[in-house]
Short mmCIF file of C-alpha atoms and ligand atoms in Angstrom, two decimals:
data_model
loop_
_atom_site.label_atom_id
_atom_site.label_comp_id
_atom_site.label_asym_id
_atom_site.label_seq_id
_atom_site.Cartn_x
_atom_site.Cartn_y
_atom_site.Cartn_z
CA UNK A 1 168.70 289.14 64.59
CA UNK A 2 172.14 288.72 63.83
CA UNK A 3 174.30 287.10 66.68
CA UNK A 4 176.96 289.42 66.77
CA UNK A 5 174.49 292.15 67.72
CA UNK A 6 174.61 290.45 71.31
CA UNK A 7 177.15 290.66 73.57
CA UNK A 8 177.50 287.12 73.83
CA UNK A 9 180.63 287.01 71.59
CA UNK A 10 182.45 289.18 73.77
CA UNK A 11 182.31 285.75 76.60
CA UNK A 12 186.49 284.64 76.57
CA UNK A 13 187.20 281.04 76.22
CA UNK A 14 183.49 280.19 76.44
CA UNK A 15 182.57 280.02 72.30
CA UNK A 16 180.28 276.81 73.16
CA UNK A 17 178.03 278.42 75.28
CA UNK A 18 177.73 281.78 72.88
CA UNK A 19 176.61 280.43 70.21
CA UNK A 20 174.32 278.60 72.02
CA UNK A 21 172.77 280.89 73.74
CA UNK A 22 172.98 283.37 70.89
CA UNK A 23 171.19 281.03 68.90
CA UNK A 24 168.50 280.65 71.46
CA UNK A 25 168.09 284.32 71.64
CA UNK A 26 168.00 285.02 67.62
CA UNK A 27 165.46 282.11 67.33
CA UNK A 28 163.24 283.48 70.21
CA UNK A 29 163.99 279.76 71.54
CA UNK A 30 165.44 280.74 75.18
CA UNK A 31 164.15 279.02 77.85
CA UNK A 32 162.33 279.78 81.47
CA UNK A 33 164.91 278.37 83.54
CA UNK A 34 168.35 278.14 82.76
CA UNK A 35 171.29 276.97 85.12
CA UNK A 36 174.85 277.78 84.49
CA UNK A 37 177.13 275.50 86.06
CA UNK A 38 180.83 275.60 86.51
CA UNK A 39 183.93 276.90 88.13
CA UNK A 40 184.00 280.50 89.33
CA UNK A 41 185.21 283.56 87.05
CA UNK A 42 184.59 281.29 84.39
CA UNK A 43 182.08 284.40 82.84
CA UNK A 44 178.70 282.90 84.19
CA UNK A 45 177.61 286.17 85.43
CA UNK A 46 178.55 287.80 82.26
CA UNK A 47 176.64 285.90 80.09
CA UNK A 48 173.89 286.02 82.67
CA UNK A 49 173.33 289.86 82.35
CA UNK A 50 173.84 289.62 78.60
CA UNK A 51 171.13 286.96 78.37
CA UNK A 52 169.38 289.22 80.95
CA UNK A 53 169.58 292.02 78.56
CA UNK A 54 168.58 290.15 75.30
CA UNK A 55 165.47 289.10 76.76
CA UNK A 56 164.69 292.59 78.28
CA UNK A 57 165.52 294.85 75.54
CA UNK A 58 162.90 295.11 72.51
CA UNK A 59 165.16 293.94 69.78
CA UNK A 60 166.85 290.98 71.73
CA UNK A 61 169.91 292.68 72.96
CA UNK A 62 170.92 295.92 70.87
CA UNK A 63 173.96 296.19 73.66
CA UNK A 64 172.82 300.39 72.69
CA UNK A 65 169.11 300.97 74.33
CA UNK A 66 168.84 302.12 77.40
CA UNK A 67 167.58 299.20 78.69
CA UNK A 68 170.67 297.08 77.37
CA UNK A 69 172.86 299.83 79.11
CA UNK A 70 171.27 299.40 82.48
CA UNK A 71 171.41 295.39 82.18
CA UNK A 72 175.06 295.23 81.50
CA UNK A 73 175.60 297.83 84.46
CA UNK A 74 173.43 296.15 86.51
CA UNK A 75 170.53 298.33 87.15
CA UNK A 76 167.83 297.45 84.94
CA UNK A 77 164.92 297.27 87.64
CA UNK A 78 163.26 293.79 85.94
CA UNK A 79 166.16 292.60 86.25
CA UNK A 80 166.69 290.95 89.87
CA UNK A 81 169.72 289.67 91.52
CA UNK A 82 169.87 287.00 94.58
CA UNK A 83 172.98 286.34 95.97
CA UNK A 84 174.09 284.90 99.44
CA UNK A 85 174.15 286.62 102.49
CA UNK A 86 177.10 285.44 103.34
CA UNK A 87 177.52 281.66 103.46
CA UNK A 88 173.52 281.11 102.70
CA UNK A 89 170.82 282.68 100.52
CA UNK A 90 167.90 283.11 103.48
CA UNK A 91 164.46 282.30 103.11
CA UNK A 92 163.90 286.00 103.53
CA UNK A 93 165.26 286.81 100.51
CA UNK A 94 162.92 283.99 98.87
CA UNK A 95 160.25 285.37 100.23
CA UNK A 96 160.76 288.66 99.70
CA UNK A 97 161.46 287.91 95.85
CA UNK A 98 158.02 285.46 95.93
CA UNK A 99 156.07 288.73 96.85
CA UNK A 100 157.29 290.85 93.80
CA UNK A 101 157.65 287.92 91.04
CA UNK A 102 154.35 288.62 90.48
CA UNK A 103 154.49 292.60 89.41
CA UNK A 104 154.59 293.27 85.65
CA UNK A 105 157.78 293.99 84.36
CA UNK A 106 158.34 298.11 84.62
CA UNK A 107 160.24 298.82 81.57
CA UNK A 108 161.19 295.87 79.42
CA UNK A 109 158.90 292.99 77.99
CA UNK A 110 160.21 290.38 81.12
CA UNK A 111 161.59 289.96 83.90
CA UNK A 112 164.66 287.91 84.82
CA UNK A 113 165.90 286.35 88.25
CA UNK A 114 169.37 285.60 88.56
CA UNK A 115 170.49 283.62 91.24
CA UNK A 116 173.99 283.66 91.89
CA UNK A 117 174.36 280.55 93.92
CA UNK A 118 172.10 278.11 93.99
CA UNK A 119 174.05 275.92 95.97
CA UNK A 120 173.60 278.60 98.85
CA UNK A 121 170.28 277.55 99.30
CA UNK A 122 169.06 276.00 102.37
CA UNK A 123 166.75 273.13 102.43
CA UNK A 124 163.83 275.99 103.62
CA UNK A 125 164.77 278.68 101.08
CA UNK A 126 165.24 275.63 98.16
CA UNK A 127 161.79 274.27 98.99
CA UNK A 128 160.20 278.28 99.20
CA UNK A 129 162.40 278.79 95.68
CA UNK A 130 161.03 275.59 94.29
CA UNK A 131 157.10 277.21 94.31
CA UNK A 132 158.02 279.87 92.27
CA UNK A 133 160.22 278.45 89.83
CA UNK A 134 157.18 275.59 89.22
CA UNK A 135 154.65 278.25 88.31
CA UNK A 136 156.42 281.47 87.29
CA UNK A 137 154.41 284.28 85.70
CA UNK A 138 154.41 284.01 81.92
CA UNK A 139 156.95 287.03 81.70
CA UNK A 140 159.82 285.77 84.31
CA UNK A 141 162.45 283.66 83.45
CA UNK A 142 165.49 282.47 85.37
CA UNK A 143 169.17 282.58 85.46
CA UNK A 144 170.67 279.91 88.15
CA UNK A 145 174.18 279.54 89.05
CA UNK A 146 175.75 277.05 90.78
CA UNK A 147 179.46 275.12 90.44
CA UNK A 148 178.21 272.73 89.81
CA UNK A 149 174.47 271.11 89.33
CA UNK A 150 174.72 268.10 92.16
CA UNK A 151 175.36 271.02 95.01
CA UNK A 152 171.59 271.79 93.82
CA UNK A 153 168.30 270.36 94.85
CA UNK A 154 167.53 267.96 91.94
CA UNK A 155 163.84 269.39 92.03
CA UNK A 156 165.56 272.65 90.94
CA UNK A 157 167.96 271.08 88.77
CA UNK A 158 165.30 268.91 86.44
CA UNK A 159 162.87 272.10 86.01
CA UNK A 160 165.86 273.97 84.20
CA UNK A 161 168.10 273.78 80.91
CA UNK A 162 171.56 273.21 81.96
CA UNK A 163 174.62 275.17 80.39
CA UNK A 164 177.87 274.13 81.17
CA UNK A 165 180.89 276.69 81.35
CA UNK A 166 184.27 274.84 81.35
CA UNK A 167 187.42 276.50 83.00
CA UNK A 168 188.92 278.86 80.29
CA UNK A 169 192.07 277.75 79.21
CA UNK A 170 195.10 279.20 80.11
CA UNK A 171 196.28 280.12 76.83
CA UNK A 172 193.02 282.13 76.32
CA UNK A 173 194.22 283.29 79.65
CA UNK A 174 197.51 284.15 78.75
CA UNK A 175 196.64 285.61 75.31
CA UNK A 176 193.71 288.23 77.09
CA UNK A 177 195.91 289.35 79.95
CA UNK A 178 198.42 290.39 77.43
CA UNK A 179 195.84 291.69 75.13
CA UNK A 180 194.07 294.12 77.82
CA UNK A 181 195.99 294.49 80.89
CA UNK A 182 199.56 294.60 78.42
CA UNK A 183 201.31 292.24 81.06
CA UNK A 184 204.47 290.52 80.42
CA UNK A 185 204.68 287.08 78.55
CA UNK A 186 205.94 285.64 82.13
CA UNK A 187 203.68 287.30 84.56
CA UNK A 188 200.47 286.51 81.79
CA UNK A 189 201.42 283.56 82.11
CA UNK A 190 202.06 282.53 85.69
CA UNK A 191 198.51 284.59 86.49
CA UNK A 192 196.84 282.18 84.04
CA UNK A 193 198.47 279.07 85.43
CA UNK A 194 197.88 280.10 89.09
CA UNK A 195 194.12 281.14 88.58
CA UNK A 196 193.47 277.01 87.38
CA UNK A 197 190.54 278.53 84.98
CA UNK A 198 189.49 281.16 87.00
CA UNK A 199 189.68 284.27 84.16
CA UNK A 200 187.86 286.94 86.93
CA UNK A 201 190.52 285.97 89.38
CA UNK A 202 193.59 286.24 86.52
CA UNK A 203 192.08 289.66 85.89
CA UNK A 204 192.13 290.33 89.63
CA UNK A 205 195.59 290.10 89.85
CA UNK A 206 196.35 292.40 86.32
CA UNK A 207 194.14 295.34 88.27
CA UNK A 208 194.67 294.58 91.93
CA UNK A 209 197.70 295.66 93.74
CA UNK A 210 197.18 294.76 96.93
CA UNK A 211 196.17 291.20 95.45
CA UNK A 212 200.00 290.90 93.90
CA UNK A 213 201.46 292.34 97.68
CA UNK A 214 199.53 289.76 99.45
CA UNK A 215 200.82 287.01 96.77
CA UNK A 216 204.25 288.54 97.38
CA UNK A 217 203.95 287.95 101.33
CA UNK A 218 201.94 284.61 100.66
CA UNK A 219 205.37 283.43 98.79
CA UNK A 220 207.80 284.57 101.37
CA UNK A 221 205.94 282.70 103.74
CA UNK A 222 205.96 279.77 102.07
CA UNK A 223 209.39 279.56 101.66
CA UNK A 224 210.08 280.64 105.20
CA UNK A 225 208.16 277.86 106.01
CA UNK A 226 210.31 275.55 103.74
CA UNK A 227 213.42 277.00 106.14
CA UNK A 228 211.46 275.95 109.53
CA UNK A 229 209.76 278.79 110.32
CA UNK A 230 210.02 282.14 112.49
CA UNK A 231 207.35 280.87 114.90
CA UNK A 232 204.02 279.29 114.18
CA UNK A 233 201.78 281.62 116.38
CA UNK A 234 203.41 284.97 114.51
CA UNK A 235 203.01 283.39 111.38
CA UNK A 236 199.41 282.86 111.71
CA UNK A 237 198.59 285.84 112.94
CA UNK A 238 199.67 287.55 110.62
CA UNK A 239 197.84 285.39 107.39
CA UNK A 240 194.59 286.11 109.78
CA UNK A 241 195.25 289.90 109.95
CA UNK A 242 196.14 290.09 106.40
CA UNK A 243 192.81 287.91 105.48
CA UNK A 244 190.69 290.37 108.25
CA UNK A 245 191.86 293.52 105.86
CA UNK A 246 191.16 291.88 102.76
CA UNK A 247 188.06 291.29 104.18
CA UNK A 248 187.50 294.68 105.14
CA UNK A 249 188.69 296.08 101.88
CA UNK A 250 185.54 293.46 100.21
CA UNK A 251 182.81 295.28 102.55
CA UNK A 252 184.18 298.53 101.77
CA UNK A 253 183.92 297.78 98.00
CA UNK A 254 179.96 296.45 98.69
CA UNK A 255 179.10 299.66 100.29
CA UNK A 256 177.97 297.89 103.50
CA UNK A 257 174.57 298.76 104.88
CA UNK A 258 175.07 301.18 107.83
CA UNK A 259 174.04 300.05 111.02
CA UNK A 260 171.18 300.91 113.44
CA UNK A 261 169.39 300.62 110.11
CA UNK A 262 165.94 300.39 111.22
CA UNK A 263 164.53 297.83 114.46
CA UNK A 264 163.67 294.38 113.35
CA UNK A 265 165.91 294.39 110.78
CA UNK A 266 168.94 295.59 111.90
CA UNK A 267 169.93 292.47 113.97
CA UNK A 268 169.29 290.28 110.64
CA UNK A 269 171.55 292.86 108.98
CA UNK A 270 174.06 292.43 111.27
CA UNK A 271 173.82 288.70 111.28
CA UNK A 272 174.64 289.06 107.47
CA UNK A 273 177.01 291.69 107.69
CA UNK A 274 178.78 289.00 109.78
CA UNK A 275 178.44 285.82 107.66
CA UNK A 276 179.51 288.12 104.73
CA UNK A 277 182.60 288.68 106.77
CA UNK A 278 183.38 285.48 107.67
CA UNK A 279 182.86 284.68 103.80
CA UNK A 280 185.15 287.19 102.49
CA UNK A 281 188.06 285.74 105.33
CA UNK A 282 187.87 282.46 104.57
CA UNK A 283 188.08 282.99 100.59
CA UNK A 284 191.34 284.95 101.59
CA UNK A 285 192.23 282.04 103.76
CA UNK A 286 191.92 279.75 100.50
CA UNK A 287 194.25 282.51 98.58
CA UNK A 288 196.64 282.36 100.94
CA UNK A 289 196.29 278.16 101.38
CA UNK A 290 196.41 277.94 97.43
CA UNK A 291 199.76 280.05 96.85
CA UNK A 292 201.27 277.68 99.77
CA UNK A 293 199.77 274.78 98.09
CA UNK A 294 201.07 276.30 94.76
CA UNK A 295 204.63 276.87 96.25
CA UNK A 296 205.25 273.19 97.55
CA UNK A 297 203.94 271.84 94.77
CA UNK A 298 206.32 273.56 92.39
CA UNK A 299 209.01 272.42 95.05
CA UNK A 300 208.30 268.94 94.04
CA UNK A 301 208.25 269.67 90.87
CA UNK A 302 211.71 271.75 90.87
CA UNK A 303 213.32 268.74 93.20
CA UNK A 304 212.06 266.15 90.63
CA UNK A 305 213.71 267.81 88.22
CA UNK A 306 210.11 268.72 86.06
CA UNK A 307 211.16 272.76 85.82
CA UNK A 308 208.71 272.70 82.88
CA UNK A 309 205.54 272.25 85.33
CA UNK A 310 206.24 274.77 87.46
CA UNK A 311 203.17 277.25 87.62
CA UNK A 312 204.66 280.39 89.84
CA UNK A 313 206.93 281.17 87.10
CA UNK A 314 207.96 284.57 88.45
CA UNK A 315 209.49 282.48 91.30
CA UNK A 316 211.61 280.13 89.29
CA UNK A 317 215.09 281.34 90.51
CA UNK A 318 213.85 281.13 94.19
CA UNK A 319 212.28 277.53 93.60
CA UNK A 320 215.94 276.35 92.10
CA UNK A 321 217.57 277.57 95.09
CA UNK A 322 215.26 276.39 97.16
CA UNK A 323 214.31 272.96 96.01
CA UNK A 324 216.68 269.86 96.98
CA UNK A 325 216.51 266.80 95.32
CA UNK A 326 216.30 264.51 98.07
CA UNK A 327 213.48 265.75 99.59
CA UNK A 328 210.88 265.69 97.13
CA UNK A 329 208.56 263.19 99.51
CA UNK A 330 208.96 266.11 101.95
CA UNK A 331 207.74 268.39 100.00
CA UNK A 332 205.07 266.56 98.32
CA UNK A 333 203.92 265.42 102.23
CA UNK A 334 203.34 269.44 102.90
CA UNK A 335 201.48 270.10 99.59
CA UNK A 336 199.04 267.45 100.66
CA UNK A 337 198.95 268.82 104.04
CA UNK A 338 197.92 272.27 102.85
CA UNK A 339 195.24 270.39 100.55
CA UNK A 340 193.98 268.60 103.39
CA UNK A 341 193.84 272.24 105.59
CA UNK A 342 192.09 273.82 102.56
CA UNK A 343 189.50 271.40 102.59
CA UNK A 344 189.12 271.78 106.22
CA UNK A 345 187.38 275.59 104.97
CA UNK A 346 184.31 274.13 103.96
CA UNK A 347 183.64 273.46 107.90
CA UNK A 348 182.71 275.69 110.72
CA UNK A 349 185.79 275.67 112.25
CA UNK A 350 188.27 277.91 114.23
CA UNK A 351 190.02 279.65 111.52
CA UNK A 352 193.23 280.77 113.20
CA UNK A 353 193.60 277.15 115.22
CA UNK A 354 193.41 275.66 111.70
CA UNK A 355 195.80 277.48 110.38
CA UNK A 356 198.33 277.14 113.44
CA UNK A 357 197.37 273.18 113.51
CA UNK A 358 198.83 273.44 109.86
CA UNK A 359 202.14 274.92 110.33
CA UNK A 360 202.83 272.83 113.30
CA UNK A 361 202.19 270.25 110.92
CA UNK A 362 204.75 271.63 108.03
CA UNK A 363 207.33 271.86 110.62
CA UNK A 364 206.96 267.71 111.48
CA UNK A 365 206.30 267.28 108.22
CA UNK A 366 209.68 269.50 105.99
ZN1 LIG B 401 168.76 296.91 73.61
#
């Protein structure tokens, strides 16, 4: 089988892992349990359903059979996806997928589980997971994704091969968003410096309009926050209305499950329908917190007199204005602040309190 038959070549800025895995596939040497670690939008999923589709399709990934088709899309039905509901992947779901691991493979020659988070997994669900990956039927393998492999169990971690997807560079960044999405040399480039690695979310902002107005708000809030402020409370209302539609725009885009979907299960469906919400606002809370983050740290950068490391490069003229030389501390104080908020997302905490706690602390702090 010649590699470039598979459509692992088409991966951007991860040529490592393609051949790799290319190899693997050509030499019918892939193994049962792989887990991709790394950043987000850094193409795991991609080369998931393309390693997905090699193993499924009856000449190791054609990229033209039907069952390649449906693999790439998605669909194939040996082909199983487990993602979080919301912030965890239940032990439901394990269960659920325990009970049908064991049914031959309907179309292709195996069946593949792909796991989109393995750090979601719960110390129940992990241990309930851990059974079946031990003993798997001779036709399943496994695709497991995780940021990194020390958010996993290590009894999950030693039972697979690891592959390790770096962030992709932003001059393969740059280079692609020019290429495909025919964006300006500045914009291609301040979407690949402000995504840190992230290719999916560089993309996001080439395709996304509402993604560049919210950045555009994001911005004038920062630097009305470098002024003082038009009032904490407004301020934060606003970021949490603007992260509730985003939100609501992400649920849309899933094709939530109606509700009043059946008895038993409709209050667990609700229950994830929630934590999927809460999910989807705090990830636009961490938008909004990295622009801010962004912004003051390209303050410092313009006050120091570093223009060259600025990253919002569409914002140069206002961070020239903006920027005074004596108080780089200050604004290297409110960058760390922000970092310290962001962090403060990982917790169960009162989203719009956080977010009001923070601004109170930019005004002390600028
Ligand atoms: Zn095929």
């Amino acid at each position: 089988l010649a590699g470039s038959q598979t459509g692992f070549t088409q991966l951007i800025g991860q040529e490592r892992v393609a051949k790799m895995l290319a190899a693997a596939v050509a030499n019918q040497a892939t193994s049962h349990a792989y887990l991709f670690t790394g950043p987000d939008g850094t193409g795991k999923m991609e080369a998931a359903r393309e390693l997905a589709a090699a193993l499924c399709c009856a000449e190791g990934g054609c990229g033209r059979c039907d069952s390649c088709v449906k693999a790439r899309r998605g669909t194939h039905p040996d082909i199983e996806t487990v993602s979080p509901a919301g912030a965890f992947i239940t032990v439901d779901q394990i269960r659920e997928l325990n009970r049908s691991i064991n049914l031959f493979p309907g179309e292709g020659r195996a069946r593949v589980i792909i796991v989109t988070d393995a750090a979601a997994l719960g110390a129940e669900s992990a241990n309930a997971f851990l059974k079946t990956l031990e003993e798997p039927p001779e036709f399943v393998s496994f695709i497991i994704m995780a940021r990194r492999a020390d958010l996993v169990l290590p009894t999950i971690v030693s039972r697979c091969q690891e592959v390790r997807f770096g962030p992709v560079p932003p001059a393969v960044i740059e280079e692609h968003l020019v290429g495909e999405y025919d964006e300006s040399a500045t914009m291609a480039r301040t979407y690949a410096a402000i995504s840190g690695g992230n290719l999916a979310l560089a993309e996001s902002f080439c395709r996304d309009a509402e993604l560049r107005l919210r950045r555009k708000r994001y911005m004038e809030i920062a630097q009305d926050l470098t002024r003082g402020g038009s009032g904490p409370h407004l301020l934060a209302a606003e970021v949490m209305d603007m992260a509730g539609k985003a939100e609501e725009a992400e649920a849309a885009a899933a094709d939530e499950v109606p509700e009043g979907f059946g008895g038993a299960s409709s209050g667990r469906k609700r229950r994830d329908a929630h934590r999927r919400a809460t999910a989807a606002r705090k990830r636009e809370l961490d938008r909004f917190l990295g622009t801010l983050q962004s912004w003051f740290r390209d303050m410092t950068a313009c006050a120091a007199g570093a223009r060259e490391a600025v990253i919002n490069m569409d914002y140069a003229l206002e961070l020239e204005q903006e920027a005074l030389e004596s108080r780089v501390a200050e604004y290297r104080r409110a960058a760390e602040a922000v970092a310290a908020a962001r962090r403060q997302l990982g917790y169960n905490i009162d989203l719009e309190l956080a977010l009001l706690a923070l601004f109170h602390r930019l005004q002390e702090v600028l």
